Coordinates of C-alpha atoms in Angstrom, one line a residue:
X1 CA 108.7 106.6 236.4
X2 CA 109.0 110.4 234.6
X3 CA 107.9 109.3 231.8
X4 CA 104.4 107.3 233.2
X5 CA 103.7 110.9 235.5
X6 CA 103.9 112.4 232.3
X7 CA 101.2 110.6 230.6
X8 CA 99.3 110.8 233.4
X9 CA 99.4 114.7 233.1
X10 CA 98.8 114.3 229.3
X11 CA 95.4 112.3 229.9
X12 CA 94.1 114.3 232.6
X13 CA 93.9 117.5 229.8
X14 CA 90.9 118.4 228.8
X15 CA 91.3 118.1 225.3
X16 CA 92.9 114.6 225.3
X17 CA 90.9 112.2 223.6
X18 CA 92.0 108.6 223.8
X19 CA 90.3 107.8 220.4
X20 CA 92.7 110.4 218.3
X21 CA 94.3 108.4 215.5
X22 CA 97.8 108.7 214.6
X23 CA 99.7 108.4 211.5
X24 CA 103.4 108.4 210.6
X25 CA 105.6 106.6 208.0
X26 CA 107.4 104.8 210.9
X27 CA 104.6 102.1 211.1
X28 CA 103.5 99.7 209.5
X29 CA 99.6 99.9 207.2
X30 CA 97.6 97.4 207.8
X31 CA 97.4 94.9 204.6
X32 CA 93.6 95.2 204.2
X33 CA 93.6 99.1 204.9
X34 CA 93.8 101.2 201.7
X35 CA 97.1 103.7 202.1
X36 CA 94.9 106.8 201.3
X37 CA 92.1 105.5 203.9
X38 CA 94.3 104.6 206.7
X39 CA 93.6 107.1 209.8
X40 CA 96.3 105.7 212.2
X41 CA 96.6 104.1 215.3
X42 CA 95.1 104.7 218.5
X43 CA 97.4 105.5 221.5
X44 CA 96.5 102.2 223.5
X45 CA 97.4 100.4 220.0
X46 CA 101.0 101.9 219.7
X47 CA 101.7 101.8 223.3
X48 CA 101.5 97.6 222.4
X49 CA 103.6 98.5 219.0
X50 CA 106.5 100.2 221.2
X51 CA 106.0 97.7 224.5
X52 CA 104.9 100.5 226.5
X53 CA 102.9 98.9 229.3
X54 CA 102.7 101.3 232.0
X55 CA 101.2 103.6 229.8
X56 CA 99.2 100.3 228.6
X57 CA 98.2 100.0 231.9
X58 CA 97.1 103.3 232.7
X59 CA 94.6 103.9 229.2
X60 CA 93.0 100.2 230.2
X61 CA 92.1 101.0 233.6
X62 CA 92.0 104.7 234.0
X63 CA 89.8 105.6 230.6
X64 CA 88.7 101.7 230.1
X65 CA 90.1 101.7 226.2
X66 CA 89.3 99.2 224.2
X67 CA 92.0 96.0 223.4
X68 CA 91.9 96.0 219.7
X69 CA 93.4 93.0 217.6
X70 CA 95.8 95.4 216.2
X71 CA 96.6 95.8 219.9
X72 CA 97.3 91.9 220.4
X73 CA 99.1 91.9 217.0
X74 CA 101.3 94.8 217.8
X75 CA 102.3 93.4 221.2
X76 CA 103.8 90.5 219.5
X77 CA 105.9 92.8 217.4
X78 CA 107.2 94.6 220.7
X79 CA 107.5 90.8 222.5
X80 CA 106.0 92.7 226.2
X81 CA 105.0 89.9 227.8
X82 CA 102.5 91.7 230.2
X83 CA 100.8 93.3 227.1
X84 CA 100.7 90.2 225.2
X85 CA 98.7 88.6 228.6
X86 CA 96.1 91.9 229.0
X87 CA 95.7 91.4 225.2
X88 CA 95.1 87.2 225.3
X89 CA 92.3 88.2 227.6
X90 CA 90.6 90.1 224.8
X91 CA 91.2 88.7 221.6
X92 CA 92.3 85.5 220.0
X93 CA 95.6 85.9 218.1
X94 CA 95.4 85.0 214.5
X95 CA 98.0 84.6 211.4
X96 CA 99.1 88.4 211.8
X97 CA 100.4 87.7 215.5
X98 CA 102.2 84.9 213.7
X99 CA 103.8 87.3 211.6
X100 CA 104.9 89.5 214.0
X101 CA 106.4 86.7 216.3
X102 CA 108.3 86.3 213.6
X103 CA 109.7 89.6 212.4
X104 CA 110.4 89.9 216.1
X105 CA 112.4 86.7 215.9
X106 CA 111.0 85.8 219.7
X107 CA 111.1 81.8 219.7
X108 CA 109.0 81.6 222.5
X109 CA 106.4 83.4 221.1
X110 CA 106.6 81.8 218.1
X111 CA 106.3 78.0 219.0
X112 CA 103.6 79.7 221.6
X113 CA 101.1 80.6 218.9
X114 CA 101.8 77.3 216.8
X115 CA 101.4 74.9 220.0
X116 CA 98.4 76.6 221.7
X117 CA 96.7 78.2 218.6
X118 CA 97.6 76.2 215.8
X119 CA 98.5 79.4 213.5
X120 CA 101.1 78.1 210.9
X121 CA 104.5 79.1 210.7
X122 CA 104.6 81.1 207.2
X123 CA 107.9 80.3 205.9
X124 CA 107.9 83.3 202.6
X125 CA 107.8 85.7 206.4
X126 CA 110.9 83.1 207.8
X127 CA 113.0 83.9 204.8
X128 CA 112.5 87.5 204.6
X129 CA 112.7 88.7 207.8
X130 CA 115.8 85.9 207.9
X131 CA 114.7 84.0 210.8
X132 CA 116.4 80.3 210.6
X133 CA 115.3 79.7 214.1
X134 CA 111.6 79.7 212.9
X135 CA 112.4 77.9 209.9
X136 CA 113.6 75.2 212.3
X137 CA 110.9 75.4 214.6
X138 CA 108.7 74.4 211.5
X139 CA 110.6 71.7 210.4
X140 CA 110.6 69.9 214.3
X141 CA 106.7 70.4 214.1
X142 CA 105.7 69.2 211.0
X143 CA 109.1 67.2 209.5
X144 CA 108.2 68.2 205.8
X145 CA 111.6 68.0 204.8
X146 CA 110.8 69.3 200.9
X147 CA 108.7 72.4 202.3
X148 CA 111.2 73.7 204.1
X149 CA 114.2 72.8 202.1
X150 CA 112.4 75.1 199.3
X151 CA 112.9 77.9 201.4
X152 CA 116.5 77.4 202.6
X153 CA 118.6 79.0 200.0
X154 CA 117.3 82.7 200.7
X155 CA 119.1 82.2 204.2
X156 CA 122.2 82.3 202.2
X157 CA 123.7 79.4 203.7
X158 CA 125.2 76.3 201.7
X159 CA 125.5 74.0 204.4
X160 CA 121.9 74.7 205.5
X161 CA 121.3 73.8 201.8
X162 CA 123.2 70.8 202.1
X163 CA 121.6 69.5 204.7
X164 CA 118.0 69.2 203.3
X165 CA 119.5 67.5 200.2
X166 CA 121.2 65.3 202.8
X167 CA 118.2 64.4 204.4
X168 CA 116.7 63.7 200.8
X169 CA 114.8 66.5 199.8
X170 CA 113.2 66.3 196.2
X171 CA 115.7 69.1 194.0
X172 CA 112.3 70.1 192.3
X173 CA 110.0 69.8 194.9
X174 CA 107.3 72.7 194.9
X175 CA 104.9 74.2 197.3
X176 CA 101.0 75.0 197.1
X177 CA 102.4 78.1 194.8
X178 CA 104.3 75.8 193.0
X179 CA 107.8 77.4 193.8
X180 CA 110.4 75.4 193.5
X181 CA 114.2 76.2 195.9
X182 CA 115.6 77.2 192.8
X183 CA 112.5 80.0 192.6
X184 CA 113.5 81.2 195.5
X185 CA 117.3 81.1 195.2
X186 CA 116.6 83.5 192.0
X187 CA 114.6 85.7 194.4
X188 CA 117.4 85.6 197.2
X189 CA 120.4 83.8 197.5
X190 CA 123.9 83.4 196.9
X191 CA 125.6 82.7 193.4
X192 CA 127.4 79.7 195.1
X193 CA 123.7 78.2 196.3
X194 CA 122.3 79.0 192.7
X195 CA 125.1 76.7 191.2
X196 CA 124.9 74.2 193.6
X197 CA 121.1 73.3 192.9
X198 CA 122.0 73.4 189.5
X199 CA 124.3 71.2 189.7
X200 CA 122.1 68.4 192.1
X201 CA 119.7 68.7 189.0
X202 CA 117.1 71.8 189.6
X203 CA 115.3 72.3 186.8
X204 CA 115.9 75.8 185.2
X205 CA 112.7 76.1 183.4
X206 CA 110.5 75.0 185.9
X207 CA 107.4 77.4 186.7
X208 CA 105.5 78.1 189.7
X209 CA 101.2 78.2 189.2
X210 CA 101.5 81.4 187.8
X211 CA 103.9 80.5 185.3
X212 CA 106.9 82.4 186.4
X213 CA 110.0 80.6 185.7
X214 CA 113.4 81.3 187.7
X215 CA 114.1 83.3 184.3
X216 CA 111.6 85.8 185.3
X217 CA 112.7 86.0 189.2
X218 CA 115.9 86.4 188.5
X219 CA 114.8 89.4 185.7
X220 CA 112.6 91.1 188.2
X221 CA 115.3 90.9 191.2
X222 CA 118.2 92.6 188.1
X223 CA 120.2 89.8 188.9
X224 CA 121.7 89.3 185.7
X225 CA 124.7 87.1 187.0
X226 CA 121.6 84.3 187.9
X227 CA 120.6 84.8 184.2
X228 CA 123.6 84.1 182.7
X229 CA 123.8 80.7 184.4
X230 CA 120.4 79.9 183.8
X231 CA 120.5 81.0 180.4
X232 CA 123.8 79.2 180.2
X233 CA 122.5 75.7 181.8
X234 CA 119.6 75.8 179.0
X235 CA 116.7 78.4 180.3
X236 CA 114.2 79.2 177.7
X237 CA 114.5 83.3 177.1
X238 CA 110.6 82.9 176.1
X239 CA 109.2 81.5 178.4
X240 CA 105.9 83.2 178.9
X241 CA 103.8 82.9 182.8
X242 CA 99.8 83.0 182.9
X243 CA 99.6 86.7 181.9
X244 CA 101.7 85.6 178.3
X245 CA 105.1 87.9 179.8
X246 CA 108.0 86.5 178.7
X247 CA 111.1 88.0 180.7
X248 CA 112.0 90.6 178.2
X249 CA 108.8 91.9 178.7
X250 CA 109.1 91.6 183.3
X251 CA 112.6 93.5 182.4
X252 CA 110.9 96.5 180.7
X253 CA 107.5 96.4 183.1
X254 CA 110.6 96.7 186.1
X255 CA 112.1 99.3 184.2
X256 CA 115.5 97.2 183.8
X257 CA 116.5 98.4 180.8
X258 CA 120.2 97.0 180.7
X259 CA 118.4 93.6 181.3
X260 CA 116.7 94.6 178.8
X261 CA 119.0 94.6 176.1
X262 CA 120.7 91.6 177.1
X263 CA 117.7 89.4 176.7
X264 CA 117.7 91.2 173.4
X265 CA 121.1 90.1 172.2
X266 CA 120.3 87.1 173.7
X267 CA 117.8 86.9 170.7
X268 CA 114.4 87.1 173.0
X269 CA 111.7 86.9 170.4
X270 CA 110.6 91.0 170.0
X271 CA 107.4 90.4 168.3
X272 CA 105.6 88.3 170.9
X273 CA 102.5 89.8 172.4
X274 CA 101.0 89.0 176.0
X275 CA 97.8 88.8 177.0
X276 CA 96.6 91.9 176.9
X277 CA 98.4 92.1 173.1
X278 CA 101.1 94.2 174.6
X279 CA 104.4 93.6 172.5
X280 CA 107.6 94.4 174.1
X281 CA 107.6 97.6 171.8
X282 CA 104.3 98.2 173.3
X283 CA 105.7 98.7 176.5
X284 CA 109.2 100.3 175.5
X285 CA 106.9 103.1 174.1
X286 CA 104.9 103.0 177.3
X287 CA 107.7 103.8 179.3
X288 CA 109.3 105.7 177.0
X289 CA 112.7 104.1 176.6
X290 CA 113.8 105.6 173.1
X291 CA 116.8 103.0 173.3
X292 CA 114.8 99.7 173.6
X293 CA 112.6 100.9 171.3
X294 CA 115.2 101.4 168.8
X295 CA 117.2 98.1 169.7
X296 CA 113.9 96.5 169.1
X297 CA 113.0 97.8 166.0
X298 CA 116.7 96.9 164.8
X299 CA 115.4 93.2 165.5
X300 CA 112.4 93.2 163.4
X301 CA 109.8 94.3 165.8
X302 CA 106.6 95.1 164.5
X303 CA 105.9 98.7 164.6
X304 CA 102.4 98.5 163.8
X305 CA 101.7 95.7 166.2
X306 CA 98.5 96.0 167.6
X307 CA 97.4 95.5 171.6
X308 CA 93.7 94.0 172.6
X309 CA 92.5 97.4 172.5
X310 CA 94.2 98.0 168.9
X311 CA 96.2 100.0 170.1
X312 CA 99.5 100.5 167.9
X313 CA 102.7 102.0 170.1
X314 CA 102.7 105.2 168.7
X315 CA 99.3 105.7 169.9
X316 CA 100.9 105.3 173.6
X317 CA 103.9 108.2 172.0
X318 CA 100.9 110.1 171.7
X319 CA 99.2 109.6 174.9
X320 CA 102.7 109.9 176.5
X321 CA 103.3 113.3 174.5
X322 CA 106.7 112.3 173.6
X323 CA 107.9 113.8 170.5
X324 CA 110.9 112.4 170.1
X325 CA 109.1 109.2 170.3
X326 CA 106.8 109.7 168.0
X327 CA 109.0 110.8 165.5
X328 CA 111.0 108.1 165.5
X329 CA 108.2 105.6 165.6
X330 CA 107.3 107.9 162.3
X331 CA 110.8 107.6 160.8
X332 CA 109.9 103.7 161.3
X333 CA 106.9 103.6 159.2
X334 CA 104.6 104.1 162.0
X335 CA 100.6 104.3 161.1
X336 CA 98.8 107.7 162.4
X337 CA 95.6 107.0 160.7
X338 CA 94.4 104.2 163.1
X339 CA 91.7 103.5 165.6
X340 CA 91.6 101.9 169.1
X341 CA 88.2 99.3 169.8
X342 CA 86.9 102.4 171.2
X343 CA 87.2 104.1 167.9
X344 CA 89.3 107.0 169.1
X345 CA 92.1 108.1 166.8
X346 CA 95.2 108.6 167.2
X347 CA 94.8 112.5 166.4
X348 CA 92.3 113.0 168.6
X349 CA 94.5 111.7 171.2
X350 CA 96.9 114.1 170.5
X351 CA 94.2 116.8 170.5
X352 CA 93.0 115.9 174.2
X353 CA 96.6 115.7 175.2
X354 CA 96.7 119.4 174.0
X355 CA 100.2 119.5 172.8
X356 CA 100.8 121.9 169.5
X357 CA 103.7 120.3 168.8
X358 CA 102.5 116.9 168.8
X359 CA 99.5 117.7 166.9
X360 CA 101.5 120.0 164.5
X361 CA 103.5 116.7 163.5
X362 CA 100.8 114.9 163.1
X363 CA 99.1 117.1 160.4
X364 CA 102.4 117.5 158.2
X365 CA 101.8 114.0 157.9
X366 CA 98.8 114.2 155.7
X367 CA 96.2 113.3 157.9
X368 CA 92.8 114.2 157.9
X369 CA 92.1 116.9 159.9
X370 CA 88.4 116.5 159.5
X371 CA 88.8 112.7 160.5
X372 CA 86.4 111.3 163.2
X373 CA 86.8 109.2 166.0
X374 CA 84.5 108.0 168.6
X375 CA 80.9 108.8 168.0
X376 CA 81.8 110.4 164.8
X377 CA 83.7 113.1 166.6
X378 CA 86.6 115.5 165.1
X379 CA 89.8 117.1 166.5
X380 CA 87.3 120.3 166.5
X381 CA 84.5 118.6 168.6
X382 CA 87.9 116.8 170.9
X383 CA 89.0 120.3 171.5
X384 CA 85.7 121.8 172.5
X385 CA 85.0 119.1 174.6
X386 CA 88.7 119.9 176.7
X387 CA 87.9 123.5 176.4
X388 CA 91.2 123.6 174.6
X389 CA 91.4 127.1 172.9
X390 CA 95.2 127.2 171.5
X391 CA 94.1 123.5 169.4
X392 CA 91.0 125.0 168.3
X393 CA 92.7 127.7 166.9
X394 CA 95.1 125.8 165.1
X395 CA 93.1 123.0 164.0
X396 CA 90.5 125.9 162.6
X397 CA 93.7 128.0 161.0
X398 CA 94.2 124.6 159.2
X399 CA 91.0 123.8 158.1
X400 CA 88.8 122.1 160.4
X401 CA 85.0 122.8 159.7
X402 CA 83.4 124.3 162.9
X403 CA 79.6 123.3 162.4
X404 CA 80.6 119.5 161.7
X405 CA 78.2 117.0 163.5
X406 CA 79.2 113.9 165.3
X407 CA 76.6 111.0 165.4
X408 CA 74.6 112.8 167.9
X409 CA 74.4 115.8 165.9
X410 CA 76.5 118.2 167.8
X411 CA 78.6 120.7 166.7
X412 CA 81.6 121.6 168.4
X413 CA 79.6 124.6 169.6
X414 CA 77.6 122.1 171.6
X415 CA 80.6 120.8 173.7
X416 CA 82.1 124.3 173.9
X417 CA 78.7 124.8 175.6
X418 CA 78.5 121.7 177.8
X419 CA 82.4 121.6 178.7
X420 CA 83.9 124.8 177.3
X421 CA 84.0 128.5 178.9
X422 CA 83.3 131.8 177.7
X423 CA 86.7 132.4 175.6
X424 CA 86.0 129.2 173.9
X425 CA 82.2 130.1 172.5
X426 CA 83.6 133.6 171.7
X427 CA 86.2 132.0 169.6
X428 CA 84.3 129.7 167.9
X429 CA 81.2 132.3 167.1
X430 CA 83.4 134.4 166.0
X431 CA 84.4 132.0 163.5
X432 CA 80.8 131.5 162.2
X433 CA 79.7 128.7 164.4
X434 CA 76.0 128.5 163.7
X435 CA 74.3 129.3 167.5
X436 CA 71.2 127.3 166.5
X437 CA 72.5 124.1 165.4
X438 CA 70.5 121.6 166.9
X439 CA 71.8 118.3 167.6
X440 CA 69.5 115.1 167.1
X441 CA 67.6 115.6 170.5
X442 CA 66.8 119.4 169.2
X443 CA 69.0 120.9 171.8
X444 CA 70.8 124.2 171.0
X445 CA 74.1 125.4 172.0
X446 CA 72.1 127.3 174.4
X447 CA 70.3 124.9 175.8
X448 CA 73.5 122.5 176.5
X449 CA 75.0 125.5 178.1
X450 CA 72.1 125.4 180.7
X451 CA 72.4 122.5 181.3
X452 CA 76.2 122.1 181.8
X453 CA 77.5 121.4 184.8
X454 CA 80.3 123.9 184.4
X455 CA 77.0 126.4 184.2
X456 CA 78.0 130.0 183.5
X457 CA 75.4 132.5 183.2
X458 CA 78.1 134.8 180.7
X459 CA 78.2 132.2 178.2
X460 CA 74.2 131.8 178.0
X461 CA 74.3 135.7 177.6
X462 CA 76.8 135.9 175.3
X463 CA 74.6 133.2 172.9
X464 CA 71.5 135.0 172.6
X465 CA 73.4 138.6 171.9
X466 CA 75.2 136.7 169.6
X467 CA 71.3 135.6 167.8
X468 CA 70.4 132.2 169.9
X469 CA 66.8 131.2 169.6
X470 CA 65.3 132.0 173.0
X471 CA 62.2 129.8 172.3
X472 CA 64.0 127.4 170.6
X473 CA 62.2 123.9 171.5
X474 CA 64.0 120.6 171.8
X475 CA 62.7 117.4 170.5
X476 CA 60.3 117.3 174.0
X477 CA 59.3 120.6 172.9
X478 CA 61.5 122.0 176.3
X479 CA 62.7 125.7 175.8
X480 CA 65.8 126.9 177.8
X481 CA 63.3 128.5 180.0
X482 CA 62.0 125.3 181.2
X483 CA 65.5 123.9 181.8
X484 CA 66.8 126.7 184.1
X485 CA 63.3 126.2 185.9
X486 CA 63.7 122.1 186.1
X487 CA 67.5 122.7 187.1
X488 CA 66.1 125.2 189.7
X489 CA 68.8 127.9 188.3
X490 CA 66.7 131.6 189.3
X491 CA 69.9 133.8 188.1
X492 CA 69.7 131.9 184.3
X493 CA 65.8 132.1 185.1
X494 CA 66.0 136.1 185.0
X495 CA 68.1 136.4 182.1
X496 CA 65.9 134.4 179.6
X497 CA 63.1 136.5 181.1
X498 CA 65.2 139.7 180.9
X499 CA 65.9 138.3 177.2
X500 CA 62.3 138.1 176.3
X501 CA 61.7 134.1 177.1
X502 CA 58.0 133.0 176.0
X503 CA 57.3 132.5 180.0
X504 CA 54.3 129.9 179.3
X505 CA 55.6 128.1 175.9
X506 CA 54.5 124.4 176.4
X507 CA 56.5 121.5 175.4
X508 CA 54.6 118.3 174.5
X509 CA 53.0 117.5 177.3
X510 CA 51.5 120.7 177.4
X511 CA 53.9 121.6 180.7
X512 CA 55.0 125.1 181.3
X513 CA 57.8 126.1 183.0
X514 CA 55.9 126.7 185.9
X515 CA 54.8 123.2 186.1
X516 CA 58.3 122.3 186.7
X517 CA 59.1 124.8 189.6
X518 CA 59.9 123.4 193.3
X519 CA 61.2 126.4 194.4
X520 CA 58.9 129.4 195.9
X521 CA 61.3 132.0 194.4
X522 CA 61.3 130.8 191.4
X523 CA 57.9 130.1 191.0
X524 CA 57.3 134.0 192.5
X525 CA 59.7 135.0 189.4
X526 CA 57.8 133.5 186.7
X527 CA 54.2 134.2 188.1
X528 CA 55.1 138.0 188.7
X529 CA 56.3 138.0 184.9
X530 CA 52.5 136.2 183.9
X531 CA 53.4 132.8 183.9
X532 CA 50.9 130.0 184.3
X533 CA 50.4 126.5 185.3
X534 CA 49.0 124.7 183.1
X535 CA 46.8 122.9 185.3
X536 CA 45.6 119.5 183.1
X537 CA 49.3 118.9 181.6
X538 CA 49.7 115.5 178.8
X539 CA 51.2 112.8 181.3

């Protein structure tokens, strides 16, 4: 009674609001809600989760809240019988209620839904949440002996086994996921269970729709006493699901590593590649397990293997920033000079990862440090493009030519403009990058830096001390004037007009900068220094 005067005090505040959501780990997401989304519950909602119904009863007919389906789905979770009636009222119950009758291992409920509402007994929800009673109730309703003797073994009981088998249940009978008992014993189950289907004939290499054999159940579940027997009653080591993973390859992606290297002594094949062309080095090097990696290199592996996106595993090393790694895989014969379908390099890779030390191995290897990548770009253009002053200062002490042009014909300059900041252009001026180099669109250093989106008014300054062409006209005949106008930026405005910008230079179709102002300050600006419209523009 204390506790129902007290949320009657709580609701009468003024600043309760019965639509405040609430969120704590204690409760369950919904399945269809995105983890970073979900808001939380509402109070009339976890008053169903926790059975409250007073205070159930009070939010319904004191502020009229509304019944929700989490509501009716909650209320079978907390089995309140008077909830579970206000709720009925509201809403229809659907496979989620199921699931909680369940859980909740409340019988009634459970034949309840399935008699009145026809919502089928899920059997994967029986076996986890270890409700035999359920399982039963499914069997007396629909007598499908081989459905629910596929399910029996992760109740951990032999004789329940037995019984089905009794009864004459198919050994290798499946379900619509094409799981066979044995699939499920490798999921959960008792050694003594695992044998015993065995033994009656289940077949160890048998696969579900997705391809997973008990191999790979057993594998992702670490249970490597299952393996051995299956491995021992002829199990295939190989044998690869839908996605082309064999289990060597579900022991590394669980980050099993002493399952692992049994399959490996076992004499799993190292060089096999799935569908994506990931090889089991591949993803050793991917979640850099310097042990497997070595192990599988012992074997033969392939340490030039290449994935779909031709990808090699020490281009991974590199992405991973593991030196040791790379090393090795170096030590190993491992090819730097190589290009994903993408046609970034390996060193650039190393360049955006910005790690010296990396990078530094990489070049006392030989390689080119004037190699290009992607759109014909170099380490220099990779570091000016991730404002990465330390690597452009060590790929320039080493050689790297700082007015090289990539296919569009910018210059490292260009992305130290669009991406960069101020340290970054000082640097690179000061190392007799040319500020005039214009790319294949005519743009300048300074026009890019205009039109960056990290904009910075110092680094447009510091190019035209530094000798940028003020008029300089792109390929549309645009100045930088007529970009700070279009991008409606009045500070960069007053500077190229401080700086002695031709106010009414045209670009090809005979458009000033004025033409291009939506802004009343700005057109004030350029009027005030004599600029004109040009009033029958080329369109």
């Amino acid at each position: 009674m204390m506790m129902k005067k007290s949320f009657i005090y709580l609701i009468n505040q003024d600043n309760f609001n019965e639509k405040s959501l609430l969120k704590s780990d204690l409760y369950p997401i919904p399945e269809d809600e995105d983890v970073n989304v979900f808001q939380g519950y509402t109070f009339l909602e976890l008053c169903c989760y926790h059975g409250a119904s007073h205070c159930f009863k009070i939010l319904i007919s004191a502020l009229n809240v509304e019944i929700t389906p989490i509501c009716l789905q909650f209320s079978f979770l907390s089995g309140n019988p008077e909830i579970i009636s206000e709720c009925l009222k509201e809403i229809d119950p659907n496979e989620k209620c199921m699931h909680y009758a369940i859980i909740a291992h409340n019988t009634n409920f459970i034949e309840y839904l399935a008699n009145n509402y026809g919502l089928n007994i899920d059997l994967d929800c029986c076996a986890t949440h270890f409700n035999i009673q359920a399982l039963i109730i499914y069997l007396d309703q629909t007598k499908r002996v081989n459905k629910t003797f596929i399910y029996s073994p992760r109740f951990h009981s032999l004789d329940l086994v037995k019984y089905f088998i009794d009864a004459g249940a198919d050994i290798n009978a499946i379900d619509e996921m094409g799981v066979t008992a044995l699939c499920n014993a490798s999921i959960n189950s008792s050694v003594e269970i695992f044998e015993y289907l065995i033994s009656k004939g289940a077949n160890v290499n048998a696969k579900t729709n997705d391809g997973n054999s008990p191999l790979h159940f057993c594998v992702e579940q670490s249970r490597l006493q299952f393996m051995e027997i299956l491995i021992s009653h002829g199990a295939d080591v190989n044998a690869r699901n839908d996605l082309g993973n064999c289990p060597i390859m579900t022991a590394l992606d669980t980050k099993n590593k002493e399952i692992a290297k049994y399959l490996i002594s076992l004499g799993a094949k190292v060089n096999v590649q799935n569908n994506l062309g990931f090889s089991p080095l591949h993803i050793a090097v991917i979640n850099n397990y310097i042990e497997i990696v070595t192990l599988l290199i012992i074997k033969g592996a392939d340490v030039n293997a290449h994935d779909m996106c031709n990808k090699t595993p020490i281009m991974y090393a590199i992405e991973n920033c593991n030196l040791e790694m790379i090393k090795f895989l170096l030590s190993k014969q491992a090819i730097v000079n190589v290009s994903d379908i993408y046609e970034t390099n390996a060193f650039n890779n190393a360049v955006v990862k910005n790690n010296i030390d990396v990078i530094e191995t990489i070049i006392s290897l030989g390689v080119d440090i004037k190699s290009r990548g992607a759109q014909g770009k170099t380490a220099l253009h990779m570091a000016a493009q991730n404002n990465n002053i330390v690597v452009a200062e060590y790929l320039i002490s080493k050689g790297a030519k700082v007015n090289s042009k990539d296919d569009l014909g910018k210059a490292p300059l260009h992305y130290a403009a669009l991406f960069g900041g101020i340290d970054l252009i000082e640097f690179l001026v000061s190392h007799d990058s040319d500020v005039n180099s214009k790319d294949d669109d005519g743009k300048t250093p300074l026009h890019d830096s205009i039109l960056s989106f990290k904009f910075d008014e110092k680094v447009a300054e510091f190019l035209l001390i530094n000798g940028a062409d003020i008029n300089a006209k792109d390929n549309n005949g645009m100045t930088p004037l007529h970009y700070a106008v279009l991008n409606n930026k009045i500070e960069m405005t007053k500077i190229l007009l401080t700086h002695g910008a031709n106010v009414n230079a045209k670009n090809i179709f005979d458009m000033t900068p004025l033409n291009y102002s939506i802004n009343d300050e700005l057109s004030s600006i350029l009027i005030l220094n004599g600029g004109k419209r040009d009033e029958d523009p080329v369109l």
